[in-house]
Coordinates of N, CA and C in Angstrom, one line a residue:
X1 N -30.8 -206.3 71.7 CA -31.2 -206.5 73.1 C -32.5 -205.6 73.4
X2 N -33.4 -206.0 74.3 CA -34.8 -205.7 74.4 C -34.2 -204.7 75.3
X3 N -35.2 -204.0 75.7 CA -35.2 -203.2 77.1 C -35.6 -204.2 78.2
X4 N -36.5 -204.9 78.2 CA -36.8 -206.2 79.3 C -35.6 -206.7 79.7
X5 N -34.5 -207.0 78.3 CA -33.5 -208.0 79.0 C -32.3 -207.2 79.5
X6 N -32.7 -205.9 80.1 CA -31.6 -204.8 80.5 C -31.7 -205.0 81.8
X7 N -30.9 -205.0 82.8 CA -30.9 -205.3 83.8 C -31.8 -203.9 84.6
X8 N -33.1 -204.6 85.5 CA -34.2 -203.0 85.7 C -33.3 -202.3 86.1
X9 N -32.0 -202.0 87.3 CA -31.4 -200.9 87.4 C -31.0 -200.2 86.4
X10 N -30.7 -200.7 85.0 CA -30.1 -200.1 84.2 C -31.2 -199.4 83.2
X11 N -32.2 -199.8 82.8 CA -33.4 -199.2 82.2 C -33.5 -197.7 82.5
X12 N -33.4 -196.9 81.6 CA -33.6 -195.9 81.7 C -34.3 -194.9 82.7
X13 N -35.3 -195.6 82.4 CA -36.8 -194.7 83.0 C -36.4 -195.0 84.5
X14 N -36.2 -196.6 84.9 CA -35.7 -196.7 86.4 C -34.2 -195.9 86.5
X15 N -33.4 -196.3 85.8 CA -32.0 -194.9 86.1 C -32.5 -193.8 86.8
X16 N -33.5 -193.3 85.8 CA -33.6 -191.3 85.8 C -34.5 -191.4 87.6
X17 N -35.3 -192.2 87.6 CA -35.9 -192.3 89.0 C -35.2 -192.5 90.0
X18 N -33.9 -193.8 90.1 CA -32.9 -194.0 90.6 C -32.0 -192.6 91.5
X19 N -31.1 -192.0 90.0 CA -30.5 -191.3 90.1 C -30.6 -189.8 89.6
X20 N -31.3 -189.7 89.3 CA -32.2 -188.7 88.4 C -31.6 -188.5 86.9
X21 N -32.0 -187.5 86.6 CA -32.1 -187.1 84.8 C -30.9 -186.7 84.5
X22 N -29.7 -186.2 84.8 CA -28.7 -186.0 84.8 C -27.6 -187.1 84.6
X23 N -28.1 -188.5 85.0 CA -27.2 -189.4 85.2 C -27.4 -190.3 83.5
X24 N -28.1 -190.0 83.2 CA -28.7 -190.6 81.5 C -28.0 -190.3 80.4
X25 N -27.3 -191.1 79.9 CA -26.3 -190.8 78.4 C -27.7 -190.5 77.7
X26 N -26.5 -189.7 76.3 CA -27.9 -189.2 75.6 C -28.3 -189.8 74.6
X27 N -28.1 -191.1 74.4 CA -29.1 -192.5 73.9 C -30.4 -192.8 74.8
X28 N -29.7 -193.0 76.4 CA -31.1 -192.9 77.2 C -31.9 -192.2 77.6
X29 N -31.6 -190.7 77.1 CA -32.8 -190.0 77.2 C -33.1 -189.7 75.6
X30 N -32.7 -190.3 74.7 CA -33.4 -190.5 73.5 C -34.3 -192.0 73.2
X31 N -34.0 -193.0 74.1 CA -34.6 -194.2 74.4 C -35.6 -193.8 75.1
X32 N -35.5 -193.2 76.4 CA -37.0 -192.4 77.1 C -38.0 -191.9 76.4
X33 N -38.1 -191.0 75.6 CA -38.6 -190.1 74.8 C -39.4 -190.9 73.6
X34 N -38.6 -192.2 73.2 CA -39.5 -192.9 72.4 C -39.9 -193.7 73.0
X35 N -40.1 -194.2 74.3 CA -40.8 -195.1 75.1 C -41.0 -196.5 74.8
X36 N -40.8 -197.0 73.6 CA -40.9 -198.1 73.2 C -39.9 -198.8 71.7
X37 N -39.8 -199.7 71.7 CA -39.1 -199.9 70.5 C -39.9 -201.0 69.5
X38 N -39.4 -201.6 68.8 CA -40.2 -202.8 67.8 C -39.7 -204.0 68.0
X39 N -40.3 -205.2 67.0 CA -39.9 -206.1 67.6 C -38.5 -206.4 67.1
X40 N -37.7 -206.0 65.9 CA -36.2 -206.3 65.8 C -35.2 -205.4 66.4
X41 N -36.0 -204.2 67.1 CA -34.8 -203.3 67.4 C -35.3 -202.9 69.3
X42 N -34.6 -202.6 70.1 CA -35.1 -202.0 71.5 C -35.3 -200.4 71.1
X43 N -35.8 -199.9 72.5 CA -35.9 -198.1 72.2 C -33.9 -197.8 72.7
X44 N -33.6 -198.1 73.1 CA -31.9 -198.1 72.9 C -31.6 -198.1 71.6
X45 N -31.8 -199.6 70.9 CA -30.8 -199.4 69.5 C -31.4 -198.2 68.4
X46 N -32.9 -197.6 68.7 CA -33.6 -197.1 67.5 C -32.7 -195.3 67.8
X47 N -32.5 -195.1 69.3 CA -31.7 -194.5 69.9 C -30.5 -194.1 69.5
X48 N -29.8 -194.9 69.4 CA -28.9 -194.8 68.4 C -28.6 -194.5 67.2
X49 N -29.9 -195.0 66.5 CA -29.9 -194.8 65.1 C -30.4 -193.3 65.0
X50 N -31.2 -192.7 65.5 CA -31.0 -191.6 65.7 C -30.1 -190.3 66.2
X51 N -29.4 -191.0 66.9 CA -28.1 -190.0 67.4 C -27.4 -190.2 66.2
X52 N -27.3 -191.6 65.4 CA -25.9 -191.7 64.2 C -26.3 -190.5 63.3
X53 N -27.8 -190.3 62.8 CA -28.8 -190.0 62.2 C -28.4 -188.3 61.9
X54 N -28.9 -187.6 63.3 CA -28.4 -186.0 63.7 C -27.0 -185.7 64.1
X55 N -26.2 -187.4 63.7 CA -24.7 -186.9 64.2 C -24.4 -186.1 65.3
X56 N -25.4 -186.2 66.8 CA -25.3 -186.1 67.9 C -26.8 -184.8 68.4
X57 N -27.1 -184.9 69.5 CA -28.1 -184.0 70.0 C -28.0 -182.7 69.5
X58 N -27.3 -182.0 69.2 CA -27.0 -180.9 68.4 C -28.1 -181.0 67.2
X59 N -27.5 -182.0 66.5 CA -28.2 -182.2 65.1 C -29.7 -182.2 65.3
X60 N -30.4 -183.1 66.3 CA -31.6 -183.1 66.1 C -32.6 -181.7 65.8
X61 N -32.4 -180.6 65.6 CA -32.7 -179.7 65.6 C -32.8 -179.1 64.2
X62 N -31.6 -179.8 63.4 CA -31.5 -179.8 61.9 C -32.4 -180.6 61.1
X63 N -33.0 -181.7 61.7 CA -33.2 -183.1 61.1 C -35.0 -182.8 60.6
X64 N -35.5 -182.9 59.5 CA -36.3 -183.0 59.1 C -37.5 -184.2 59.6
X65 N -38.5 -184.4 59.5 CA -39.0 -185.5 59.3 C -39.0 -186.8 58.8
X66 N -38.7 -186.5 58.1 CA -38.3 -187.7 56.9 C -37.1 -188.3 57.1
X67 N -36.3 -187.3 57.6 CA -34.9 -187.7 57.9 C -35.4 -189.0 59.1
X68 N -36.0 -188.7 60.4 CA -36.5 -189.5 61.2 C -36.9 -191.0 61.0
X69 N -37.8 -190.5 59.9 CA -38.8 -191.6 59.2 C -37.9 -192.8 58.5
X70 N -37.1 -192.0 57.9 CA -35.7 -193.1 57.1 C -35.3 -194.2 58.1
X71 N -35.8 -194.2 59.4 CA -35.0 -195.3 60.5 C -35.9 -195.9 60.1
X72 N -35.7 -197.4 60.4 CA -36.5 -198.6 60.4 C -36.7 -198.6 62.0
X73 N -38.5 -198.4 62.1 CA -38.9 -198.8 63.0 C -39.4 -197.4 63.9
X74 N -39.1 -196.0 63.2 CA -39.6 -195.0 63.2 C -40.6 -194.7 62.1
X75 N -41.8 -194.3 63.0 CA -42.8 -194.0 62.2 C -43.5 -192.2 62.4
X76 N -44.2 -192.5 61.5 CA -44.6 -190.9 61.7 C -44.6 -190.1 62.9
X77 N -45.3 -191.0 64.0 CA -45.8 -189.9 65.7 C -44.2 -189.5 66.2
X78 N -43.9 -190.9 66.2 CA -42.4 -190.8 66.7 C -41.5 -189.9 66.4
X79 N -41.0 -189.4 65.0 CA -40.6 -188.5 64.3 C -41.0 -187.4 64.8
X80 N -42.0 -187.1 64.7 CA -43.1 -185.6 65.0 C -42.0 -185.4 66.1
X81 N -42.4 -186.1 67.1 CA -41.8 -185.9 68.3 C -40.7 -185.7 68.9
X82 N -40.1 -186.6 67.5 CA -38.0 -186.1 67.9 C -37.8 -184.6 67.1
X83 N -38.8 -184.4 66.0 CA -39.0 -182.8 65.5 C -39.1 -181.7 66.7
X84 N -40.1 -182.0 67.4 CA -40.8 -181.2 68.2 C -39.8 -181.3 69.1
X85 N -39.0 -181.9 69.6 CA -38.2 -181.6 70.4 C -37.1 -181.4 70.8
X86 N -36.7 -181.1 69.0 CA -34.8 -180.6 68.4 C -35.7 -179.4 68.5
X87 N -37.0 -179.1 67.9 CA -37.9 -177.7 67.6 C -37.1 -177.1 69.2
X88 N -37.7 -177.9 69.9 CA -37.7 -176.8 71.5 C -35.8 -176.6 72.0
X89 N -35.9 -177.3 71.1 CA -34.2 -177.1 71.8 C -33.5 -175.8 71.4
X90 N -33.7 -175.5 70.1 CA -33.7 -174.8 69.2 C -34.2 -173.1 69.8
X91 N -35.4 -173.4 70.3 CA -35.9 -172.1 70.8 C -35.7 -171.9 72.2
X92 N -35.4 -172.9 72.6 CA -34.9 -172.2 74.1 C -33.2 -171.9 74.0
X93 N -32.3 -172.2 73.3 CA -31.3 -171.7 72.9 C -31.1 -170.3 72.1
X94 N -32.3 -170.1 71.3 CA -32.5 -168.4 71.2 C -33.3 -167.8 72.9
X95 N -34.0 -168.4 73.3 CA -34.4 -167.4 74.3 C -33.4 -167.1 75.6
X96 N -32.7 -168.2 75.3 CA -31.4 -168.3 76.3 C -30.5 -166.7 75.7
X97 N -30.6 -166.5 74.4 CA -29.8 -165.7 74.1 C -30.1 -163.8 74.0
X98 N -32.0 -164.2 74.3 CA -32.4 -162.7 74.1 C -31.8 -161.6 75.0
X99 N -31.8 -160.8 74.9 CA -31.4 -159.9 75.6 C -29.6 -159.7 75.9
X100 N -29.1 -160.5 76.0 CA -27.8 -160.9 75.6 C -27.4 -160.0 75.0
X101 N -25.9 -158.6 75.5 CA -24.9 -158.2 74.8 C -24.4 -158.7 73.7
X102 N -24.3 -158.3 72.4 CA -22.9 -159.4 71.7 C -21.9 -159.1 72.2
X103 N -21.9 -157.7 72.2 CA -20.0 -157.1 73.3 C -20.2 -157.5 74.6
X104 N -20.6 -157.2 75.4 CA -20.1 -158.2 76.4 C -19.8 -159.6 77.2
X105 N -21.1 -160.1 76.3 CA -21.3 -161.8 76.0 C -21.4 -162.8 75.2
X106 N -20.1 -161.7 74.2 CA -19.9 -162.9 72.9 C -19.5 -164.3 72.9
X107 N -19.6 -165.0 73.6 CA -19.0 -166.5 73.9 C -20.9 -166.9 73.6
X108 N -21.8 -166.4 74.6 CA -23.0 -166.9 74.7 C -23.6 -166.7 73.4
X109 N -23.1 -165.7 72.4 CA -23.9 -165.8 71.3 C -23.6 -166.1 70.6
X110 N -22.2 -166.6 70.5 CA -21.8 -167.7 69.4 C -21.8 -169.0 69.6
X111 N -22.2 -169.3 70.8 CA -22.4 -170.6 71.1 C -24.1 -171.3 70.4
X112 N -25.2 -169.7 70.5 CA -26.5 -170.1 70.0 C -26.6 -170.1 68.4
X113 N -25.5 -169.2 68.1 CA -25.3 -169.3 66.5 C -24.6 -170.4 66.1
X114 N -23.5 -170.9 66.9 CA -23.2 -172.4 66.3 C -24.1 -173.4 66.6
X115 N -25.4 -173.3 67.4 CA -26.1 -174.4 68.1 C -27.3 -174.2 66.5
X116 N -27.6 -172.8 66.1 CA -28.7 -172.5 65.1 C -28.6 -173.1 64.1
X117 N -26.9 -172.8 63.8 CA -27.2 -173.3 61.9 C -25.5 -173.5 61.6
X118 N -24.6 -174.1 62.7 CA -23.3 -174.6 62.8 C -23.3 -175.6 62.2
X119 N -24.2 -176.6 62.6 CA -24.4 -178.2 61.8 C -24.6 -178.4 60.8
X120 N -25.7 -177.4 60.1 CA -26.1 -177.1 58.8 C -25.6 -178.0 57.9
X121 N -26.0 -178.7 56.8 CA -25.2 -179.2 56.0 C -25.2 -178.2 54.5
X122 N -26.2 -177.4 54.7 CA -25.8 -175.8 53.4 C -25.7 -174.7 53.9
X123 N -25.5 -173.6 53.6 CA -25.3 -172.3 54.0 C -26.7 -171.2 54.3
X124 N -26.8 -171.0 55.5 CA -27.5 -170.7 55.9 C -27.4 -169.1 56.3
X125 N -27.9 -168.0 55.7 CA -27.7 -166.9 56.2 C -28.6 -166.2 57.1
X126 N -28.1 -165.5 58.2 CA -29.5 -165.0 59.6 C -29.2 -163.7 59.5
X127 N -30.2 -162.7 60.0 CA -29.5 -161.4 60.5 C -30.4 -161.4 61.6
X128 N -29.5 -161.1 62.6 CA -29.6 -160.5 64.3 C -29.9 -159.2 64.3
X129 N -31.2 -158.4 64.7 CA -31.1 -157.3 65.6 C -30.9 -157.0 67.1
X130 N -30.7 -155.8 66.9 CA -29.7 -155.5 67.7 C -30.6 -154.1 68.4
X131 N -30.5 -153.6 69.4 CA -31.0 -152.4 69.8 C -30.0 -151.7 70.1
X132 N -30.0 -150.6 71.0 CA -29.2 -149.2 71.1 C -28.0 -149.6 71.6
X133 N -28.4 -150.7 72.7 CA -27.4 -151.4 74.0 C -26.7 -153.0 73.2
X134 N -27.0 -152.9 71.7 CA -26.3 -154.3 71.3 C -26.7 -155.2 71.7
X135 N -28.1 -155.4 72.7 CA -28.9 -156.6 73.2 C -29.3 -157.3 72.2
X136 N -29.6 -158.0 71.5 CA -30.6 -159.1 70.9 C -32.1 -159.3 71.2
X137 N -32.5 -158.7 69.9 CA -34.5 -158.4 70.4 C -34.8 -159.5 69.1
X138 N -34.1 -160.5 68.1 CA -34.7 -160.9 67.7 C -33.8 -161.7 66.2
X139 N -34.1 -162.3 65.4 CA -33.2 -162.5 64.3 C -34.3 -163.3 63.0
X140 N -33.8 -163.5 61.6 CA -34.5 -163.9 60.8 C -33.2 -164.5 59.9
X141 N -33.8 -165.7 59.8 CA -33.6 -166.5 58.5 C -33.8 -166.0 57.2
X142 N -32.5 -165.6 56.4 CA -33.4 -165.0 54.7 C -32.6 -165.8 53.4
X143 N -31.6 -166.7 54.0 CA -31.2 -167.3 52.6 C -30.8 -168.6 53.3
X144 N -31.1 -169.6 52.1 CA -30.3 -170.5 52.2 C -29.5 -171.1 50.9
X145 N -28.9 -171.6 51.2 CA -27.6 -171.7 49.6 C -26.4 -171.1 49.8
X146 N -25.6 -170.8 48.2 CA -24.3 -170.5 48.1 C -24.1 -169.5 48.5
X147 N -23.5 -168.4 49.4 CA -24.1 -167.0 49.7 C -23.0 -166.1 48.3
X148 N -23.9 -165.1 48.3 CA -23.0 -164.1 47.3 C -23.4 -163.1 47.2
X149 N -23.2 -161.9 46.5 CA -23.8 -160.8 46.5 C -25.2 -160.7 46.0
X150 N -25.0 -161.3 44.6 CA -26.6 -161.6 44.1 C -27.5 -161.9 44.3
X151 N -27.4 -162.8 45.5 CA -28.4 -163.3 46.3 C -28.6 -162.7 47.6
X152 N -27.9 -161.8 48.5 CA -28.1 -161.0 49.7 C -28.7 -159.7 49.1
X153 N -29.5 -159.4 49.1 CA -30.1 -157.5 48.9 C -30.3 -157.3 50.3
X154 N -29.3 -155.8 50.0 CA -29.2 -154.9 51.4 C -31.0 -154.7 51.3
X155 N -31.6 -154.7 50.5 CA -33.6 -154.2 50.9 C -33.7 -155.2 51.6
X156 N -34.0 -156.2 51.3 CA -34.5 -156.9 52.2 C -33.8 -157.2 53.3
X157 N -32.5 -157.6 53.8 CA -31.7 -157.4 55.3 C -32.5 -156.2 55.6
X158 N -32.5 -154.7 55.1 CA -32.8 -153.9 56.1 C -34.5 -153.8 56.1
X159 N -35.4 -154.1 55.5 CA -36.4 -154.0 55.5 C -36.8 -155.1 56.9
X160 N -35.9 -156.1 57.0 CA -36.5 -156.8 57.9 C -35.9 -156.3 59.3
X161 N -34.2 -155.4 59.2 CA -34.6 -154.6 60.7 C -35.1 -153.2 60.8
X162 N -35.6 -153.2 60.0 CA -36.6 -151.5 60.5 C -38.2 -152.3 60.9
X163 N -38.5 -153.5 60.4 CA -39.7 -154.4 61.0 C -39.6 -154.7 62.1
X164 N -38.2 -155.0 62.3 CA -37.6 -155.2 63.8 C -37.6 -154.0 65.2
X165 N -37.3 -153.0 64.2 CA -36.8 -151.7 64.9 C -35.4 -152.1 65.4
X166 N -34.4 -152.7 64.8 CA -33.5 -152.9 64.9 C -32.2 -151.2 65.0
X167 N -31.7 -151.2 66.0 CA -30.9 -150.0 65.3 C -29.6 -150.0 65.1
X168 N -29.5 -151.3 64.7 CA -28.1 -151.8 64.6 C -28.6 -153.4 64.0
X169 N -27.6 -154.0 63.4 CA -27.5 -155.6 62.7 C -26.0 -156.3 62.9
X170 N -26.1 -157.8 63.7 CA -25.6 -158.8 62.9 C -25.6 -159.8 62.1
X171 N -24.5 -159.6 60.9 CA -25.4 -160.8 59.9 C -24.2 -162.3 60.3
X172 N -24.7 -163.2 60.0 CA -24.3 -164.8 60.0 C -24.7 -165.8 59.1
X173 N -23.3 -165.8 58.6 CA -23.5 -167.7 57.6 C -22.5 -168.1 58.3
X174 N -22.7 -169.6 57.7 CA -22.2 -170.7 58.0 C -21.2 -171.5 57.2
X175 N -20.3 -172.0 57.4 CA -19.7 -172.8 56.5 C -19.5 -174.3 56.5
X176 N -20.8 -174.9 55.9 CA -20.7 -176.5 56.4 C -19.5 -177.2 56.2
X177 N -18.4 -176.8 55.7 CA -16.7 -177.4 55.7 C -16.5 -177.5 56.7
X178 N -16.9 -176.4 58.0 CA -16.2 -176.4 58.9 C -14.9 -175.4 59.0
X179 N -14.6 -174.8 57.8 CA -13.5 -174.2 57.6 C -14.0 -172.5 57.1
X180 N -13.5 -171.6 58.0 CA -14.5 -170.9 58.3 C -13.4 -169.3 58.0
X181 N -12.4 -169.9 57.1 CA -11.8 -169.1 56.1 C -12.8 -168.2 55.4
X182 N -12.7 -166.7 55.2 CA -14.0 -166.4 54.3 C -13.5 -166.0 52.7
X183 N -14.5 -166.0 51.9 CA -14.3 -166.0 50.1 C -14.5 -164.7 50.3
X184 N -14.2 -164.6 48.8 CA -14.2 -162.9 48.1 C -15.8 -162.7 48.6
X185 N -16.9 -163.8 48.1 CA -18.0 -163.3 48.0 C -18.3 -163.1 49.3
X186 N -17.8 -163.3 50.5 CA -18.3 -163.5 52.1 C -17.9 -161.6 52.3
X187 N -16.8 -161.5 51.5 CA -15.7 -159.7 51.7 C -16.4 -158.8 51.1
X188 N -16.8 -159.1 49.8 CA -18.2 -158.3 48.9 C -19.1 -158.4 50.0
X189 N -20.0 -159.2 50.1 CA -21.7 -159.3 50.8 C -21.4 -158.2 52.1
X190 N -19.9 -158.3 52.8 CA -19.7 -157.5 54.2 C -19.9 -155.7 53.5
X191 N -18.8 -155.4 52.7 CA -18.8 -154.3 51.9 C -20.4 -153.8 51.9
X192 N -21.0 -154.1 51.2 CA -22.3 -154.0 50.5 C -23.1 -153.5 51.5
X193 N -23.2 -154.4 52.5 CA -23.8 -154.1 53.9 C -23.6 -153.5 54.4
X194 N -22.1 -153.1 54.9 CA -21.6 -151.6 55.4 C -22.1 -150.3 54.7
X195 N -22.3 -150.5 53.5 CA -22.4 -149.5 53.0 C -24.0 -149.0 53.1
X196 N -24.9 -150.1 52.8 CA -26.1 -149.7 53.3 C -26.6 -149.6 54.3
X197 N -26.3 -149.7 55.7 CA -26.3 -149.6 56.7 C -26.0 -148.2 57.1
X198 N -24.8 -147.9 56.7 CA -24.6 -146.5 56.9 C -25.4 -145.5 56.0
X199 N -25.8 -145.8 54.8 CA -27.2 -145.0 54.2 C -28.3 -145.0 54.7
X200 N -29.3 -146.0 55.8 CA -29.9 -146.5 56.2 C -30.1 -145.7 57.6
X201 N -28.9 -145.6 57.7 CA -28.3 -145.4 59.9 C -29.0 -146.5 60.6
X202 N -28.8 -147.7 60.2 CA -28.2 -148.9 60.8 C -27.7 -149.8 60.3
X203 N -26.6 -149.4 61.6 CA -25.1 -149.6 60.8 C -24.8 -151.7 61.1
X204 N -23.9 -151.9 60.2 CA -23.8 -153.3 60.3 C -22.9 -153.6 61.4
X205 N -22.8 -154.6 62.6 CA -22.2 -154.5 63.8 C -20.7 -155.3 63.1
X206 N -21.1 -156.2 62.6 CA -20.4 -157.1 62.3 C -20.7 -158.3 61.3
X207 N -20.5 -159.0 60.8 CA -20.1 -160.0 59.8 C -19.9 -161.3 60.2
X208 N -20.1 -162.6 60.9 CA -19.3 -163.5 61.3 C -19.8 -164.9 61.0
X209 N -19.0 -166.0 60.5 CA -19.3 -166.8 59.7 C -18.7 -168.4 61.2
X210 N -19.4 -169.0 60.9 CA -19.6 -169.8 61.9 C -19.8 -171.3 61.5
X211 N -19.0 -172.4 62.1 CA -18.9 -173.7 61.8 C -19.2 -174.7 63.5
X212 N -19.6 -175.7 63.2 CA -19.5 -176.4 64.5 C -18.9 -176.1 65.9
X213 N -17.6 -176.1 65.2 CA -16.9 -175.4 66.9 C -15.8 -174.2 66.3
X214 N -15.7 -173.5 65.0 CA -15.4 -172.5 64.9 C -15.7 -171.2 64.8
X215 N -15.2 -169.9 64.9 CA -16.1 -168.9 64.1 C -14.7 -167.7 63.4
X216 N -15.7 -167.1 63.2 CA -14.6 -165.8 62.4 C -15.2 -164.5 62.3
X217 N -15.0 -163.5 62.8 CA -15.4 -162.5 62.5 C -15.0 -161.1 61.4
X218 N -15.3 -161.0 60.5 CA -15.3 -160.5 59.3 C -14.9 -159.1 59.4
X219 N -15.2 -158.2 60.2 CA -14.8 -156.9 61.1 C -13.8 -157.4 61.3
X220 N -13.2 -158.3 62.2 CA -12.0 -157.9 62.3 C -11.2 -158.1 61.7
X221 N -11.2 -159.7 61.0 CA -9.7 -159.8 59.7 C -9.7 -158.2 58.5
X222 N -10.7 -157.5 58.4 CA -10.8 -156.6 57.9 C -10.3 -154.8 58.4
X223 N -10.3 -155.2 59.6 CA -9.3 -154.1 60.8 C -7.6 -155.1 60.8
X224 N -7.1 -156.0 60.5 CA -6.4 -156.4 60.5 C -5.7 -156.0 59.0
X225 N -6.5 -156.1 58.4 CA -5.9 -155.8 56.4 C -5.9 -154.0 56.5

């Protein structure tokens, strides 16, 4: 079905004018955004193929180019643009989180670390600095892959929060299973880090491994043993 043959109350663009932007499933404000469709598909159905695509607005933030481009009937501008604006979602969900306690508002920062790299389909490791007050001044991407010890060096984690001026660190992977049980090597990598952190004198806050809608914190099954 075209957009023409949608009844005009129901067209998007008239909806959001209608009722405003709040009343739009998020096919129609992914229909919006591509403004037009082709001649076998509407901006609705290419809509969809994009939501099946990022497996929901979450995802578009994970989604490559190419990934975009794979639709029939998406072409390069269009892509750019569903890029550029999983990109912004992405960064207003960190800025949403700067300054942010992790101790007093741990819900809100695990909600930006499941929104960061929850979806992930590989493992993805971040470290969070941290200042005197536990605030959040900043974080960096340094691995992606199988995580393990051989692959995490405490130099580089700490070289990138003394660039930070971090005085304190959270580190984060992901478990694209979903199952957010941690491995020997997730128990090593925490060790390792404790240890240089306290050589360092910045100390590791915590450890916490993170899936779509779960998480785990590594500190504590470890206060628990």
């Amino acid at each position: 079905m075209k957009i023409k043959d949608v009844n005009l109350e129901d067209r998007p663009r008239e909806k959001l004018q209608r009722f405003g932007v709040k009343a739009l499933s998020n096919r129609e404000l992914i229909a919006l955004l591509l403004r037009s469709g082709t001649k076998t598909h509407s901006a609705l159905d290419l809509a969809d193929h994009v939501l099946a695509k990022s497996k929901g607005l979450l995802g578009l933030s994970q989604c490559e180019i190419q990934d975009f481009m794979s639709i029939d009937g998406i072409k390069e501008a269009k892509a750019s643009e569903l890029c550029a604006i999983g990109e912004c979602a992405r960064r207003m969900a960190f800025e949403a989180s700067q300054g942010v306690s992790v101790i007093d508002q741990p819900q809100r920062v695990i909600h930006w670390l499941q929104n960061e790299i929850g979806h992930c389909m590989q493992e993805h490791f971040l470290v969070v600095f941290l200042n005197t007050k536990n605030h959040i001044i900043g974080y960096r991407p340094l691995y992606v892959g199988g995580l393990d010890r051989s692959i995490v060096h405490p130099r580089e984690v700490f070289k990138q929060a003394v660039a930070h001026s971090a005085a304190r660190i959270l580190v984060v992977h992901n478990h694209p299973s979903g199952d957010v049980t941690p491995s020997e090597n997730d128990f090593m990598v925490t060790t390792v880090l404790e240890e240089a952190g306290q050589t360092m004198g910045i100390p590791l806050l915590d450890h916490l491994i993170v899936s779509k809608q779960r998480y785990l914190s590594l500190k504590e099954v470890l206060r628990k043993d």
